[in-house]
């Protein structure tokens, strides 16, 4: 598959209603798609569907190996941040530096602030080496430093042939195609 993510006539039923149907798009190497829309329109659900955590009512989803950043850090709260990231394999040092949290490597995850945990979750995605990144509300809880770093992190991933699908209720920095969902 040359596409890293492909939705073909996808319908998703959730919470007693059809969130969307007939949804088709392709995300290729270097591409980024911003899923926008009001509260409850299905942005997070679309991300979870792309991740394989929800099943489509109709249609097909094809995906490359992926890394997901949502409200769950997926990091052991009792371990120092660096060790918790190493559980997922690879070398997280460069990812920690890219997110500006290299100095927190020895701090247990449970002691990190919410913004630091958000950066740690993003560092896990960066360190994963997965070609497809799925980011649910990536700007939430980030401070000015995090907001300033994210475009470069995403830009480097795209320049390396990766793709990004991000759900956000606010504008995302950089160049994105936009998919607008409706309530
Ligand atoms: N676990 C669940 N079980 C049943 N319905 C759910 C569940 N999670 C979400 N929904 C419903 O699915 C719809 C879409 O929710 P979703 O969280 O995907 O929207 P969203 O666009 O991400 O919203 P927000 O901007 O508020 O985060 C809502 O109507 C919600 O009530």
mmCIF file of C-alpha atoms in Angstrom, residues 10-11 18 33 54 62 81 84 89 96 121-122 135 148 172 175 182-183:
data_model
loop_
_atom_site.group_PDB
_atom_site.id
_atom_site.type_symbol
_atom_site.label_atom_id
_atom_site.label_comp_id
_atom_site.label_asym_id
_atom_site.label_seq_id
_atom_site.Cartn_x
_atom_site.Cartn_y
_atom_site.Cartn_z
ATOM 1 C CA UNK A 10 -16.493 4.374 5.832
ATOM 2 C CA UNK A 11 -19.477 4.745 8.155
ATOM 3 C CA UNK A 18 -24.425 7.666 12.652
ATOM 4 C CA UNK A 33 -4.846 15.799 7.624
ATOM 5 C CA UNK A 54 -13.335 1.012 16.819
ATOM 6 C CA UNK A 62 -6.350 0.217 5.636
ATOM 7 C CA UNK A 81 10.178 8.872 32.133
ATOM 8 C CA UNK A 84 8.947 4.215 30.683
ATOM 9 C CA UNK A 89 11.634 0.098 22.274
ATOM 10 C CA UNK A 96 12.726 13.726 24.608
ATOM 11 C CA UNK A 121 3.053 11.082 25.169
ATOM 12 C CA UNK A 122 4.135 12.939 22.041
ATOM 13 C CA UNK A 135 -2.823 12.628 17.312
ATOM 14 C CA UNK A 148 6.604 26.147 19.254
ATOM 15 C CA UNK A 172 -3.017 23.496 13.850
ATOM 16 C CA UNK A 175 0.251 23.140 6.324
ATOM 17 C CA UNK A 182 -20.468 18.109 11.356
ATOM 18 C CA UNK A 183 -22.438 17.645 14.579
#
